[in-house]
XYZ file of C-alpha atoms in Angstrom:
624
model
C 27.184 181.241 38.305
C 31.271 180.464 38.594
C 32.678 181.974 41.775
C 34.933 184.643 40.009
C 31.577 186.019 38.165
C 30.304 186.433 41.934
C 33.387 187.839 43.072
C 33.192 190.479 40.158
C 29.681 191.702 40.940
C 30.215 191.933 44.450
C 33.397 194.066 43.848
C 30.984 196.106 41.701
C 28.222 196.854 44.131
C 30.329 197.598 47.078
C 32.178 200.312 44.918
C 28.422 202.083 44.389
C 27.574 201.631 47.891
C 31.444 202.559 49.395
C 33.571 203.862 47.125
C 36.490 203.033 49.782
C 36.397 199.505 48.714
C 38.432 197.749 46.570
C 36.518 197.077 43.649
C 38.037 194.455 41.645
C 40.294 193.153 44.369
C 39.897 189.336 42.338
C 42.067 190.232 39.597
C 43.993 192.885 41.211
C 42.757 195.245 38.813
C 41.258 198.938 40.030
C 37.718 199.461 39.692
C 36.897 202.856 37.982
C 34.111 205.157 37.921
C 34.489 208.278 35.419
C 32.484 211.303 35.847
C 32.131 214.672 33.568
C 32.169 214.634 29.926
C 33.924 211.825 29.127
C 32.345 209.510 32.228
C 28.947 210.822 29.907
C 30.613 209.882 26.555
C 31.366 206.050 27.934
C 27.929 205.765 29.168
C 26.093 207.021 25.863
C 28.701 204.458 23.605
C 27.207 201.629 26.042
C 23.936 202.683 24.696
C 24.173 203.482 21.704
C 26.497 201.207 19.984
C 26.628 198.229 22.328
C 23.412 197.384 24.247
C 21.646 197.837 21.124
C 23.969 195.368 18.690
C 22.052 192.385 17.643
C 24.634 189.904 18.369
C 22.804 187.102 16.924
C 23.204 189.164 13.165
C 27.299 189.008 14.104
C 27.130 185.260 15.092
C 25.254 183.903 12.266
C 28.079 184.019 9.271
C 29.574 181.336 11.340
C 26.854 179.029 11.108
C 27.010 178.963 7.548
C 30.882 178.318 6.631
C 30.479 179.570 3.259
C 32.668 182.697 3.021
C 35.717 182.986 0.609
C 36.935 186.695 1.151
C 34.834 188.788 3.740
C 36.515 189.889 7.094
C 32.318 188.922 8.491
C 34.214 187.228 11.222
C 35.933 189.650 12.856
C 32.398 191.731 14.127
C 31.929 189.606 16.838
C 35.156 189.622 18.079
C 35.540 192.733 18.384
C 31.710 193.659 19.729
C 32.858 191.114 22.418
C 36.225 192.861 23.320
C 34.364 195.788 23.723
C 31.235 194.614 25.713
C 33.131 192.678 28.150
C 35.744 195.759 29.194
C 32.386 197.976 28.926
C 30.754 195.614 31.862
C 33.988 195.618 33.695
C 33.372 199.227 34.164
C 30.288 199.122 34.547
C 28.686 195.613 35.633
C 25.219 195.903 34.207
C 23.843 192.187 34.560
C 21.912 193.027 31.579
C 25.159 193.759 29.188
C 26.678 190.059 30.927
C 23.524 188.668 30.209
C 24.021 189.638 26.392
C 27.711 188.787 26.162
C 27.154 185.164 28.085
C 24.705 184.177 25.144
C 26.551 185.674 22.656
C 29.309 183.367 23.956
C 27.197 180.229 23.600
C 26.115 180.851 20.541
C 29.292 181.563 19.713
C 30.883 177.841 20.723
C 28.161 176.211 19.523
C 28.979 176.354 16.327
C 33.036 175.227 16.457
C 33.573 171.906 14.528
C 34.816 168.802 15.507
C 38.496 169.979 14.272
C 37.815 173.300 16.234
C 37.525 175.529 13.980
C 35.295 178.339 14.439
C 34.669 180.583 11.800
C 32.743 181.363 8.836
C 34.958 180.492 5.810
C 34.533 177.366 3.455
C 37.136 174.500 3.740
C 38.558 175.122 0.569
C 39.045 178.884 1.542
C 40.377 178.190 5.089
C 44.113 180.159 5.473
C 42.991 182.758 3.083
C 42.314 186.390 3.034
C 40.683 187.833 6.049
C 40.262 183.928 7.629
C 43.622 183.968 10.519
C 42.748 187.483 11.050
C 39.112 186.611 11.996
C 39.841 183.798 14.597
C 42.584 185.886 15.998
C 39.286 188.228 17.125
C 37.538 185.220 18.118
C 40.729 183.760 20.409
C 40.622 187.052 21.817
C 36.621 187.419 22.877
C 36.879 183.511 24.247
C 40.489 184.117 26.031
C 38.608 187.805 27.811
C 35.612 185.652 28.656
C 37.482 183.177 30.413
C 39.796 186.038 32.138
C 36.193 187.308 32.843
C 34.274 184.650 34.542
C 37.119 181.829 34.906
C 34.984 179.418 32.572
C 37.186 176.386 31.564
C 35.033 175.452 28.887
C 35.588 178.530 26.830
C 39.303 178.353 27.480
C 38.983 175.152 25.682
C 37.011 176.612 23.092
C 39.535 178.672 22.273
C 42.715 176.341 22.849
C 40.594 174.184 19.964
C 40.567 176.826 17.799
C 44.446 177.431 18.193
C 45.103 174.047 18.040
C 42.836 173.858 14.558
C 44.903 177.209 13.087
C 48.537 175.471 13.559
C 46.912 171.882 12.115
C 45.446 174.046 9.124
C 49.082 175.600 8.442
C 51.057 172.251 8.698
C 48.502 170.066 6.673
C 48.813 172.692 4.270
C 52.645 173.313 4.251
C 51.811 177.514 4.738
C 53.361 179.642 6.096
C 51.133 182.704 8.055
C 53.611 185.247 6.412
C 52.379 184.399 3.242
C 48.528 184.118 3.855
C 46.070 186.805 4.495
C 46.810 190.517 3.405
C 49.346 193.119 3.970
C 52.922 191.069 3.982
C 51.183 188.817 5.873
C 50.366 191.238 8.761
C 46.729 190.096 9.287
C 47.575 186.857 9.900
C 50.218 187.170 11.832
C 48.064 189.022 14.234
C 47.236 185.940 15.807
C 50.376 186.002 17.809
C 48.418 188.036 20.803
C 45.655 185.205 21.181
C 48.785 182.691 20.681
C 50.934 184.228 23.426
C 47.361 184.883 26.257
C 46.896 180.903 25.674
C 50.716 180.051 26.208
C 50.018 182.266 29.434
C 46.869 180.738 30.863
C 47.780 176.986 30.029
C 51.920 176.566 29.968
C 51.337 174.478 26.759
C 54.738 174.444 25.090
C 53.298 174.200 21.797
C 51.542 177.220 21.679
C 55.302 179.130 22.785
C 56.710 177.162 19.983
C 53.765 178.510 17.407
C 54.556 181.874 18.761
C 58.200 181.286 18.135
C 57.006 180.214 14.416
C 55.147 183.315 13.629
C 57.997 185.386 14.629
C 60.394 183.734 12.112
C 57.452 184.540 9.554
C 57.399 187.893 10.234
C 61.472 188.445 10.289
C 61.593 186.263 6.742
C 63.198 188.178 3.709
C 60.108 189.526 2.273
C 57.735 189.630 4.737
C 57.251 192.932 6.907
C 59.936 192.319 8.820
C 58.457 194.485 11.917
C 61.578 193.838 14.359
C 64.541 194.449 11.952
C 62.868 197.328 10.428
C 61.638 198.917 13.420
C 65.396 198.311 14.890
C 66.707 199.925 11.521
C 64.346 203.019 12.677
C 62.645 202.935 9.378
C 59.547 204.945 9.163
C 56.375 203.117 9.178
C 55.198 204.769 6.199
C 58.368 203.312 4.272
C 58.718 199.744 5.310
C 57.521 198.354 1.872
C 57.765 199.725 -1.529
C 54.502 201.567 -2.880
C 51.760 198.655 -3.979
C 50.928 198.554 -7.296
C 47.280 197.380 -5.876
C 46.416 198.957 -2.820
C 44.157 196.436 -0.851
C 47.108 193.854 -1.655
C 49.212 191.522 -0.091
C 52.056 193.608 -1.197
C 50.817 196.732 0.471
C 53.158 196.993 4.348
C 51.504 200.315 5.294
C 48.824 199.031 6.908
C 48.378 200.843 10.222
C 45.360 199.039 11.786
C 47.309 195.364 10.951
C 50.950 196.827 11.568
C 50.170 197.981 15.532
C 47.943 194.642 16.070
C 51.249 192.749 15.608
C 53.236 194.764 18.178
C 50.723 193.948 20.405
C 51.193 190.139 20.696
C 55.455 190.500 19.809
C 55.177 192.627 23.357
C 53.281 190.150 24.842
C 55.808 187.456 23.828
C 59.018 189.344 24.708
C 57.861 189.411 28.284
C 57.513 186.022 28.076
C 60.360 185.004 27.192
C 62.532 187.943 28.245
C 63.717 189.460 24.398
C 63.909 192.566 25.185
C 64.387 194.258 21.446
C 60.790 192.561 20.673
C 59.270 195.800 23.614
C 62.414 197.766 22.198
C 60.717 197.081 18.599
C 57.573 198.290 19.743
C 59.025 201.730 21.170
C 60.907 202.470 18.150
C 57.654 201.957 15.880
C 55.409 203.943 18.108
C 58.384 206.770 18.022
C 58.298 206.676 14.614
C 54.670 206.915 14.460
C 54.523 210.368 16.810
C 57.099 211.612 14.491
C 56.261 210.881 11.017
C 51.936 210.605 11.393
C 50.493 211.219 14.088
C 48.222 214.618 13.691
C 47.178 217.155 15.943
C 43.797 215.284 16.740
C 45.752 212.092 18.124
C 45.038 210.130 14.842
C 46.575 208.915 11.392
C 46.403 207.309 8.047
C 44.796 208.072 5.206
C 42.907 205.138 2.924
C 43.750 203.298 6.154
C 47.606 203.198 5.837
C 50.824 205.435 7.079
C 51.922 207.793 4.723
C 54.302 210.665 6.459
C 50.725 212.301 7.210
C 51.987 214.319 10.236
C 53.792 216.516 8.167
C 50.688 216.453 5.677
C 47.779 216.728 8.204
C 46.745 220.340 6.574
C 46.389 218.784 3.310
C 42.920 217.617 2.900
C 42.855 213.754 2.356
C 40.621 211.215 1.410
C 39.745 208.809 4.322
C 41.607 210.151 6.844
C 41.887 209.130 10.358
C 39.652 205.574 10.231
C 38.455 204.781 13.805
C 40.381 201.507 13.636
C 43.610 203.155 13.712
C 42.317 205.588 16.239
C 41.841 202.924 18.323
C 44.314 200.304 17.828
C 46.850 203.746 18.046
C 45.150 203.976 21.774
C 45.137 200.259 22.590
C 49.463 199.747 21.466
C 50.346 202.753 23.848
C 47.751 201.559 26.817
C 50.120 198.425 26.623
C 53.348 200.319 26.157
C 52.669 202.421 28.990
C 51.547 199.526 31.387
C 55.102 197.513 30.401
C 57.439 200.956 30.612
C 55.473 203.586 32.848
C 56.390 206.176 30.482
C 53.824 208.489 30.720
C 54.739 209.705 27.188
C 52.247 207.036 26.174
C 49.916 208.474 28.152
C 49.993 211.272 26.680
C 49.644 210.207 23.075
C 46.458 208.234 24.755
C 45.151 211.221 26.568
C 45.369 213.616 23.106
C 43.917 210.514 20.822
C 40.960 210.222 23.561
C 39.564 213.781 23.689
C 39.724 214.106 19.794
C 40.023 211.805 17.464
C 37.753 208.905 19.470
C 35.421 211.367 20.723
C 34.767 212.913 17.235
C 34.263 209.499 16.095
C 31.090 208.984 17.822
C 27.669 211.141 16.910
C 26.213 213.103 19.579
C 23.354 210.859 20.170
C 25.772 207.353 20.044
C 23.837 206.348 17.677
C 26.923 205.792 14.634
C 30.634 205.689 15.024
C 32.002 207.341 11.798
C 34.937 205.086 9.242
C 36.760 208.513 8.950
C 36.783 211.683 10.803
C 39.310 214.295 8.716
C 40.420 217.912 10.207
C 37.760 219.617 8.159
C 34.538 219.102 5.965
C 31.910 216.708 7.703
C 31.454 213.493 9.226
C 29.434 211.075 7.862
C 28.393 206.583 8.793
C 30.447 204.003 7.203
C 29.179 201.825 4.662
C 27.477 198.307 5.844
C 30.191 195.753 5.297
C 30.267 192.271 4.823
C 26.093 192.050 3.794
C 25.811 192.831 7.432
C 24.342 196.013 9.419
C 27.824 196.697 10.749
C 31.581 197.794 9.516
C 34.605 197.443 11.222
C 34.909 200.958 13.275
C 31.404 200.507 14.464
C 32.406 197.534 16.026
C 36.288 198.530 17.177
C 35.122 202.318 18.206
C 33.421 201.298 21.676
C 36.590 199.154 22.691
C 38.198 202.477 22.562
C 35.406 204.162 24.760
C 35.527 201.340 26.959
C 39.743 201.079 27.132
C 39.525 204.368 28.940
C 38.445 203.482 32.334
C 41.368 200.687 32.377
C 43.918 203.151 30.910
C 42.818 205.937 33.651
C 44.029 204.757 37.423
C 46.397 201.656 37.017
C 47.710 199.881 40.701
C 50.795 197.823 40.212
C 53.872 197.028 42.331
C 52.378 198.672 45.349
C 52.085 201.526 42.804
C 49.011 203.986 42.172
C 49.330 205.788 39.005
C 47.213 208.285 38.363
C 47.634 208.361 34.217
C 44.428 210.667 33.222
C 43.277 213.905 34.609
C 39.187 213.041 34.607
C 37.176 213.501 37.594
C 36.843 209.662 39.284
C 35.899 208.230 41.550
C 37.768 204.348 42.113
C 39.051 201.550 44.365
C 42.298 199.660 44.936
C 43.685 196.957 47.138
C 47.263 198.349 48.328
C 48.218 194.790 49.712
C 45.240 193.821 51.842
C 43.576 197.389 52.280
C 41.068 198.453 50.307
C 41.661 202.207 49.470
C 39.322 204.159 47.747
C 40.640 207.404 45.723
C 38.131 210.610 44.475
C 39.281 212.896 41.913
C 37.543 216.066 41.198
C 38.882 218.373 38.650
C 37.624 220.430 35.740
C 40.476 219.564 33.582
C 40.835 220.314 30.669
C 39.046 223.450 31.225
C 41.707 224.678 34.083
C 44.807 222.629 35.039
C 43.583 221.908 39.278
C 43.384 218.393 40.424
C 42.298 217.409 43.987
C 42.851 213.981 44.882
C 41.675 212.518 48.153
C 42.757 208.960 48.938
C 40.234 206.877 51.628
C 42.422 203.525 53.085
C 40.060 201.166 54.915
C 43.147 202.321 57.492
C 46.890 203.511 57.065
C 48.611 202.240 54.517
C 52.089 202.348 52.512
C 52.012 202.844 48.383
C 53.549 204.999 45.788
C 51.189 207.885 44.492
C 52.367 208.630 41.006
C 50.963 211.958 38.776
C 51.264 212.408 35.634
C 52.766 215.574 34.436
C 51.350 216.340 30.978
C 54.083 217.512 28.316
C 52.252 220.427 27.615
C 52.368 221.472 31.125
C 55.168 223.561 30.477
C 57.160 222.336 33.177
C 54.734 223.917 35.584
C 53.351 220.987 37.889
C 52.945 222.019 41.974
C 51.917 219.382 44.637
C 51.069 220.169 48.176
C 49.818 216.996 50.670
C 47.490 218.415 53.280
C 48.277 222.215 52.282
C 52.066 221.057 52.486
C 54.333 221.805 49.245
C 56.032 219.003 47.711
C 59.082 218.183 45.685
C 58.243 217.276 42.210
C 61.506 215.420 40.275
C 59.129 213.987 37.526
C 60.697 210.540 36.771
C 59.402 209.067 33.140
C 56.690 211.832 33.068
C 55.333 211.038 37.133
C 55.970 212.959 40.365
C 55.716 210.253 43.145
C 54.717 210.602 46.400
C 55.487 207.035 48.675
C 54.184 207.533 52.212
C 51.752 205.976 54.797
C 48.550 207.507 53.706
C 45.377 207.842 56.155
C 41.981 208.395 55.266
C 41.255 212.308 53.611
C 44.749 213.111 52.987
C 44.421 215.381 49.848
C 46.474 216.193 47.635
C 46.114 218.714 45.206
C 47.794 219.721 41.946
C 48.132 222.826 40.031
C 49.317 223.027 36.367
C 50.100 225.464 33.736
C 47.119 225.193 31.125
C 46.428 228.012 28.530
C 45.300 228.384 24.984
C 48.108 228.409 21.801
C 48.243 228.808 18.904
C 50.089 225.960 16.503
C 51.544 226.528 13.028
C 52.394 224.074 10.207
C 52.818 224.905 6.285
C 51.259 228.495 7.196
C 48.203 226.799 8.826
C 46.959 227.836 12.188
C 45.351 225.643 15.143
C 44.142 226.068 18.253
C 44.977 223.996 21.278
C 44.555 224.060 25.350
C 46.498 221.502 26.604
C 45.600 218.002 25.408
C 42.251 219.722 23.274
C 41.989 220.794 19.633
C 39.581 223.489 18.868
C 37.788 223.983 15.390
C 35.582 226.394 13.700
C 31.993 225.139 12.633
C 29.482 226.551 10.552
C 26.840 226.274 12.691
C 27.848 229.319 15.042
C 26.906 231.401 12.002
C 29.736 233.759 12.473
C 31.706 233.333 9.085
C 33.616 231.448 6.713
C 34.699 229.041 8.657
C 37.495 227.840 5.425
C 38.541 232.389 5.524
C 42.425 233.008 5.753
C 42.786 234.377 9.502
C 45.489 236.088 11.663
C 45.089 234.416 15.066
C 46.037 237.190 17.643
C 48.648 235.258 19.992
C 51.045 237.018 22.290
C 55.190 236.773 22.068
C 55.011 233.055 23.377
C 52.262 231.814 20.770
C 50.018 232.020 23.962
C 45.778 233.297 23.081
C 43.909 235.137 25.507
C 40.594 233.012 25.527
C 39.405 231.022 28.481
C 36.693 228.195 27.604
C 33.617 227.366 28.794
C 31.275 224.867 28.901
C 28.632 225.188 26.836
C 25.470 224.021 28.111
C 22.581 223.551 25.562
C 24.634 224.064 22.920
C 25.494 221.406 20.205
C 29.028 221.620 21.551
C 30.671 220.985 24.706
C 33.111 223.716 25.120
C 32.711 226.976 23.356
C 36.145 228.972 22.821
C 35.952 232.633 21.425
C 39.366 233.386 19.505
C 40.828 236.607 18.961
C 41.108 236.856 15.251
C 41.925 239.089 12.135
C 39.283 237.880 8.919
C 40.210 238.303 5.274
C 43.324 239.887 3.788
C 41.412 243.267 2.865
C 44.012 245.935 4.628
C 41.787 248.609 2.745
C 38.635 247.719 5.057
C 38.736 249.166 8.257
C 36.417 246.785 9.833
C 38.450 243.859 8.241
C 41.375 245.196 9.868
C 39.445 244.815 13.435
C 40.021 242.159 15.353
C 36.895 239.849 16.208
C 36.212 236.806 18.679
C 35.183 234.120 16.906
C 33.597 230.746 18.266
C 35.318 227.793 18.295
C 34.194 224.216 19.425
C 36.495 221.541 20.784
C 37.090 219.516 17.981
C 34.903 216.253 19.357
C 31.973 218.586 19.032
C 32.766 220.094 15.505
C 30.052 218.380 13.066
C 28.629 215.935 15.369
C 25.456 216.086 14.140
C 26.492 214.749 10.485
C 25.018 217.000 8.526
C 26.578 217.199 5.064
C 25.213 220.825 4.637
C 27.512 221.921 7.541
C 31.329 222.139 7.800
C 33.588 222.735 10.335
C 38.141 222.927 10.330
C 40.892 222.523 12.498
C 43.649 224.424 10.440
C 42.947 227.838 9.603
C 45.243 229.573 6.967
C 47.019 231.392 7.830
C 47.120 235.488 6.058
C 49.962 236.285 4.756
C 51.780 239.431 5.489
C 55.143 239.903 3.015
C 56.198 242.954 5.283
C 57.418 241.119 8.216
C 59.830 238.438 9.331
C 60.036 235.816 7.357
C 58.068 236.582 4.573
C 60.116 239.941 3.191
C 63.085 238.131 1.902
C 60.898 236.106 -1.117
């Protein structure tokens, strides 16, 4: 077993035994430990759609070689991502156990050139091909970050060094293969710019360099001038005359995979408008598509849906774009410390990724809309597996990483989730617990543990939706709270049990959009579901809100109930005046919006936007 492996699993059982301890003081990282809902929502993904993968079924299209068009490749990749961040978290030898011989496998079957992949020679550069040893790059690079294994790092160097002989021998150019402008392919540029890191091999900058031009050729998608242009996502290429084409630049899932790596390689090499690039595109994607649930796309591409989220639309909100949307601003918050990425995380976590996943974590739904049902993707590929089921658990597994980041002598404290974790602040180990109901109520305790005194920078997140209203006190003492890029900071000696505790504006609203109504508590989005059994659930309403938009209803957990919070709204049914009991208002039950339709069954139905009745005699209605 390599030493770093050792050092890993050490870290990991003297967190369980002393949660004081730094617990991942090898690679600098924090070690986290998530309790409540979401600590139980991790734990039943690991079981449900990662412990119980047959990875043998996702290695074996790469013993054959004989694929011309499937995206097979990718599966693997991706499982991998996921498993190894999921045993970060949670260092079950059994889950290493599983990844280390999916590994082998994995190696054993790259060819002398180094390739590694399932495609034919004559189909090699084609369709989903890059794209799929881009994922495969990835899972060897993580391995090796993992356990330090040089072998694997050559592994995956080979298969680098294969991808840029493929292109010259062939005279391509990676803007031109693959699908979507190119955008699959070009993908690669993460994998490209993590080898560049770990082995200062000037070629692989200079491939990196190559891609780039690719991207910025007339053309092709073009993702730095256009993004610089501030052109909407959704109208960066005209509209395809075939939709699953090469000509089609809407692609979400591909479109955010290449920020990733053009991040990755402005730090590098210090080009700032690459990061500058990124921000502009993730504005633009807020603005123009993200939807109340933290999610976009329909049919799997941008298309202005923010402003069309109460429309119902076919395939809307695939998992992959759920979680890639997660991934890009988990990066852009870790290379700006603006917590407005953390908040687009935090909203996309609670609703759109936990509605992905069936109650039991048993099936990770392709689509999850704002109303009718969920349902399982179709098996892709010939294999017992699509492409959400196997990108859905890196999102699960991101969180933990995403949660409590340590860097530059800096603690930030990004998500509200009860925690418990572990840091090195030079060479002290300080442990931190975090106990808090949140979302429920906005109070946060936080007690910090230093193995003795010690000098770092505490930094909260203060939620948009806070209203403003964010009070600190250390050890019963009030404190100053300037927010700077979305944090209050504290910098001070700490000592073991200093507390400090946090107290936030947090109350239910009401939302309206093209005469729709939603419900919302902070980060949360509430929905009707058929299964309460108290109505229509698709009836025109009248949500009783006060002057402010502001709803008096308080939830709760539910217990035994299918759901995990149950919210009773104050609402007016029907548009039947005549009625006296239609004019009454009544509470109806609402379910956070993970919990609407998790059970899958097509005879139920559940919605997020309620329309909204309308009443011609007041403002603004009279004047039509």
């Amino acid at each position: 077993m390599l030493k770093k492996r050792k050092i890993l699993l050490l870290s990991l059982a003297a967190m369980l035994a002393d949660p004081s301890l730094s617990l991942n003081a090898d690679d600098g990282c924090p070690k986290v430990r998530i309790g409540g809902y979401i600590g139980e929502r991790i734990d039943v993904c690991n079981r449900g759609m990662v412990m119980s993968r047959d990875v043998d079924e996702l290695v074996e299209p790469f013993r054959h070689k004989d694929d011309t068009k499937s995206w097979s490749t990718e599966f693997i990749g991706k499982w991998m991502l996921g498993a190894m961040d999921m045993y970060r978290y949670n260092g079950d030898p059994a889950l290493l156990a599983k990844i280390e011989a999916g590994i082998r496998d994995l190696v054993s079957t790259q060819e002398t050139d180094g390739f590694i992949g399932s495609y034919a020679p004559g189909a090699r550069l084609k369709h989903w091909d890059i794209w799929g040893r881009k994922y495969t790059a990835l899972a060897l690079l993580s391995y090796y970050d993992l356990t330090g294994d040089k072998a694997v790092l050559d592994a995956a160097a080979r298969s680098i060094d294969c991808l840029i002989n493929d292109l010259e021998s062939r005279d391509a150019d990676i803007a031109r293969t693959g699908n979507y402008l190119g955008m699959a392919s070009c993908s690669v540029l993460e994998p490209v710019v993590w080898l560049y890191r770990e082995t200062g091999a000037e070629k692989y900058l200079d491939f990196a360099g190559r891609i780039v031009e690719s991207i910025e050729e007339e053309g092709s998608s073009q993702l730095i001038t256009k993004a610089l242009e501030d052109i909407p996502v959704s109208a960066r290429s005209a509209f395809p005359k075939k939709w699953w084409s090469f000509e089609n630049g809407m692609k979400a899932y591909e479109m955010m995979s290449c920020y990733e790596g053009l991040v990755e390689l402005g730090e590098v090499i210090g080009e700032e408008k690459y990061l500058l690039a990124a921000r502009k595109t993730a504005e633009s994607i807020v603005r123009d598509e993200i939807n109340i649930a933290g999610s976009g796309a329909a049919f799997e591409c941008w298309y202005m849906g923010r402003e069309r989220q109460t429309i119902p639309s076919y395939h809307m909100m695939e998992t992959c774009v759920t979680f890639t949307w997660m991934q890009f601003c988990a990066r852009l918050l870790e290379k700006t410390g603006d917590a407005f990425y953390a908040d687009q995380f935090e909203r996309t976590m609670y609703n759109a990724l936990m509605a992905s996943m069936k109650a039991d974590g048993s099936e990770i739904s392709k689509y999850s809309p704002l109303e009718g049902h969920r349902s399982a993707g179709e098996e892709q590929c010939g294999m017992h597996i699509n492409c959400c089921n196997a990108n859905g658990p890196r999102g699960f597994a991101l969180i933990p990483r995403t949660a409590l980041t340590f860097n530059d002598n800096k603690a930030s404290l990004n998500l509200w989730l009860p925690l418990e974790a572990g840091f090195r602040a030079g060479r002290v180990n300080v442990g931190v617990n975090v106990e808090t109901a949140y979302p429920l109520d906005g109070n946060v305790n936080v007690t910090l543990h230093p193995a003795r005194p010690v000098e770092f920078t505490l930094a909260l997140r203060v939620p948009e939706w806070a209203g403003g209203i964010f009070n600190v006190t250390l050890n019963g003492e009030p404190q100053a709270c300037t927010a700077i890029k979305g944090y209050v900071s504290l910098t001070r000696k700490w000592k073991d049990g200093d507390v400090v505790a946090i107290s936030m504006d947090l109350r239910t609203r009401v939302v309206e959009l093209n005469n729709m109504q939603a419900v919302i508590r902070g980060p949360l989005v509430f929905a009707r579901d058929s299964r309460f059994g108290d109505g229509y659930v698709d009836e025109n309403a009248v949500i009783q809100v006060d002057k402010e938009g502001y709803v008096d209803a308080v939830p709760s957990i539910a217990g035994d109930s299918f759901n995990w919070l149950d919210l009773q709204v104050p609402m007016v049914l029907g548009a039947n005046l005549e009625d006296p009991g239609e004019k009454s208002v009544r509470l109806i039950h609402f379910c956070d919006f993970a919990s609407a339709g998790n059970d899958w069954d097509k005879s139920g139905r559940y919605r997020v936007w309620i329309p909204k009745t309308l009443h011609v005699m007041s403002e603004p209605y009279h004047r039509y």
